[in-house]
Tab-separated table of C-alpha atoms in Angstrom:
chain	number	residue	atom	x	y	z
P	40	MET	CA	209.698	260.795	86.554
P	41	ASP	CA	205.940	260.449	86.018
P	42	LEU	CA	205.370	257.051	84.437
P	43	ARG	CA	201.841	257.207	84.082
P	44	GLY	CA	201.995	260.377	82.373
P	45	ALA	CA	204.671	259.126	79.984
P	46	TRP	CA	202.529	256.343	79.387
P	47	GLN	CA	199.485	258.300	78.483
P	48	ARG	CA	201.500	260.788	76.100
P	49	TRP	CA	203.074	257.911	74.356
P	50	ALA	CA	199.819	255.880	73.934
P	51	ALA	CA	197.825	259.123	72.716
P	52	SER	CA	200.153	259.433	69.871
P	53	PRO	CA	199.207	257.547	66.637
P	54	GLU	CA	202.905	255.900	66.725
P	55	GLY	CA	202.160	254.850	70.091
P	56	ARG	CA	198.754	253.283	69.545
P	57	SER	CA	200.389	251.322	66.440
P	58	LYS	CA	203.233	250.168	68.369
P	59	ALA	CA	201.069	248.776	71.287
P	60	ARG	CA	198.529	247.217	68.385
P	61	THR	CA	201.623	245.585	67.044
P	62	ARG	CA	203.108	244.261	70.277
P	63	VAL	CA	199.337	243.086	71.239
P	64	LEU	CA	198.810	240.897	68.207
P	65	TRP	CA	202.427	239.453	68.536
P	66	ALA	CA	201.437	238.649	71.985
P	67	LEU	CA	198.370	236.695	70.792
P	68	LEU	CA	199.914	235.137	68.034
P	69	ALA	CA	202.630	233.665	70.323
P	70	VAL	CA	199.695	232.556	72.740
P	71	SER	CA	197.707	230.946	69.920
P	72	LEU	CA	200.663	229.003	68.621
P	73	ALA	CA	201.490	227.689	72.222
P	74	ALA	CA	197.808	226.467	72.563
P	75	LEU	CA	197.748	224.699	69.361
P	76	ILE	CA	201.545	223.053	70.082
P	77	VAL	CA	199.936	222.124	73.722
P	78	ASP	CA	196.876	220.902	71.959
P	79	ARG	CA	197.836	218.791	69.108
P	80	GLY	CA	201.804	218.167	70.258
P	81	SER	CA	201.305	215.001	71.937
P	82	ALA	CA	199.001	213.626	69.547
P	83	TRP	CA	201.519	214.287	66.532
P	84	TYR	CA	204.480	213.062	68.798
P	85	PHE	CA	202.571	209.627	69.922
P	86	ASP	CA	200.673	208.918	66.371
P	87	PRO	CA	201.739	205.457	65.907
P	88	ARG	CA	200.869	205.612	62.375
P	89	PRO	CA	203.796	207.113	60.579
P	90	ARG	CA	206.330	204.250	62.491
P	91	ASN	CA	203.579	201.327	61.628
P	92	PRO	CA	205.100	198.920	58.768
P	93	ALA	CA	202.111	198.127	56.166
P	94	ASP	CA	201.809	194.670	57.452
P	95	HIS	CA	202.086	195.347	61.395
P	96	VAL	CA	199.018	194.783	63.283
P	97	VAL	CA	198.753	196.573	66.580
P	98	VAL	CA	195.275	195.934	68.742
P	99	TYR	CA	194.882	198.582	71.235
P	100	THR	CA	192.680	196.680	74.217
P	101	THR	CA	191.779	196.396	77.861
P	102	ARG	CA	191.843	193.121	79.879
P	103	TRP	CA	188.128	192.822	80.844
P	104	CYS	CA	186.784	193.994	77.569
P	105	PRO	CA	184.500	191.084	75.841
P	106	VAL	CA	184.655	192.454	72.382
P	107	CYS	CA	188.417	193.061	72.559
P	108	GLU	CA	188.772	188.811	73.793
P	109	ARG	CA	186.772	188.031	70.927
P	110	LEU	CA	189.052	190.024	68.395
P	111	ARG	CA	192.159	188.501	69.655
P	112	GLN	CA	190.707	184.978	69.029
P	113	CYS	CA	189.345	185.682	65.650
P	114	LEU	CA	192.779	187.321	64.727
P	115	ARG	CA	194.555	184.053	66.336
P	116	LYS	CA	191.959	181.649	64.622
P	117	HIS	CA	192.916	182.886	61.394
P	118	GLY	CA	196.937	183.112	62.205
P	119	VAL	CA	197.423	186.937	61.811
P	120	PRO	CA	200.182	187.870	64.400
P	121	PHE	CA	199.336	191.074	66.074
P	122	GLU	CA	200.651	193.209	68.958
P	123	GLU	CA	198.361	193.847	71.940
P	124	ARG	CA	198.884	196.890	73.798
P	125	ASP	CA	196.501	197.673	76.908
P	126	VAL	CA	195.447	201.148	76.897
P	127	GLU	CA	194.967	200.713	80.866
P	128	SER	CA	198.351	199.536	82.041
P	129	SER	CA	200.299	201.495	79.788
P	130	LEU	CA	200.591	205.132	79.385
P	131	ARG	CA	202.407	205.231	76.048
P	132	ALA	CA	199.644	202.694	74.565
P	133	ARG	CA	196.810	205.361	76.241
P	134	ALA	CA	198.905	208.165	74.508
P	135	GLU	CA	198.766	206.286	71.020
P	136	TRP	CA	195.216	205.248	71.359
P	137	SER	CA	194.154	208.725	72.118
P	138	ALA	CA	196.490	209.798	69.207
P	139	ILE	CA	194.588	207.783	66.592
P	140	ASP	CA	191.199	209.300	67.920
P	141	GLY	CA	190.366	206.168	70.188
P	142	PHE	CA	186.897	206.442	72.026
P	143	GLY	CA	186.635	202.938	72.859
P	144	VAL	CA	188.247	199.500	72.605
P	145	PRO	CA	189.249	197.549	70.641
P	146	VAL	CA	190.960	199.807	68.030
P	147	THR	CA	193.137	197.664	65.573
P	148	LEU	CA	195.807	199.602	63.770
P	149	VAL	CA	197.099	197.804	60.410
P	150	GLY	CA	199.735	199.786	58.575
P	151	GLN	CA	198.306	203.366	58.447
P	152	GLN	CA	194.384	202.256	58.532
P	153	ILE	CA	192.557	201.894	61.677
P	154	ALA	CA	189.315	199.792	62.501
P	155	TYR	CA	187.245	200.930	65.236
P	156	GLY	CA	185.462	197.726	67.317
P	157	LEU	CA	184.825	195.046	65.639
P	158	ARG	CA	183.169	196.633	62.553
P	159	HIS	CA	183.740	193.809	60.037
P	160	GLU	CA	184.182	196.020	56.679
P	161	GLN	CA	186.772	198.234	58.237
P	162	LEU	CA	188.701	195.107	59.708
P	163	GLN	CA	188.612	193.136	56.258
P	164	ILE	CA	189.828	196.483	54.657
P	165	ALA	CA	192.550	197.073	56.946
P	166	LEU	CA	193.588	193.304	57.044
P	167	ALA	CA	193.576	192.790	53.641
P	168	GLY	CA	195.827	195.783	52.889
P	169	ALA	CA	198.413	193.693	55.123
P	170	GLY	CA	197.509	190.491	53.206
P	171	TYR	CA	195.127	188.678	55.496
P	172	GLN	CA	191.495	187.362	54.866
P	173	VAL	CA	189.621	187.240	58.478
P	174	ASP	CA	185.775	187.197	59.041
P	175	CYS	CA	185.138	187.631	62.742
P	176	ARG	CA	181.482	187.350	62.080
P	177	GLY	CA	179.034	184.821	63.279
P	178	HIS	CA	178.940	182.065	65.847
P	179	ARG	CA	181.907	180.065	64.128
P	180	ALA	CA	184.547	182.919	64.134
P	181	VAL	CA	185.391	182.383	67.609
P	182	SER	CA	184.913	179.899	70.323
P	183	ARG	CA	182.615	180.551	73.133
P	184	LEU	CA	183.885	183.688	75.491
P	185	PRO	CA	185.147	182.478	78.951
P	186	GLU	CA	182.762	183.695	81.607
P	187	PRO	CA	184.175	186.956	83.330
P	188	ALA	CA	185.726	186.756	86.487
P	189	PRO	CA	184.265	187.716	89.696
P	190	ARG	CA	185.342	190.989	91.012
């Protein structure tokens, strides 16, 4: 049995070309779908917004970040209960942070709303939705930050 000759005869016919084209298109569709699932599947799975109650505050931070410390102090000063998740020490926190397009810290999640850094307008809008009035601007918003620990 000459497989090469059989393949050439089959591929030369219009019906054979049509079937081959259909198979290639289905294979491309399957590969594209798999790539989409791999690319966006983890973001969909780890996105904390759908499971976060409207008044629940989550702050994604690191231990060494001075802006994170300033946000912590401000939230404590204003009596805002919050859950802190360290993106360097927890793989789950890092996956959640990445799923909400975290590109720096702190990232604050209030219900479904996100505030990046210490952006006053974003924080006020997000926290007001949960019933908190917070002003993290100015020198009176927080006490003096501690000096960083020597390395």
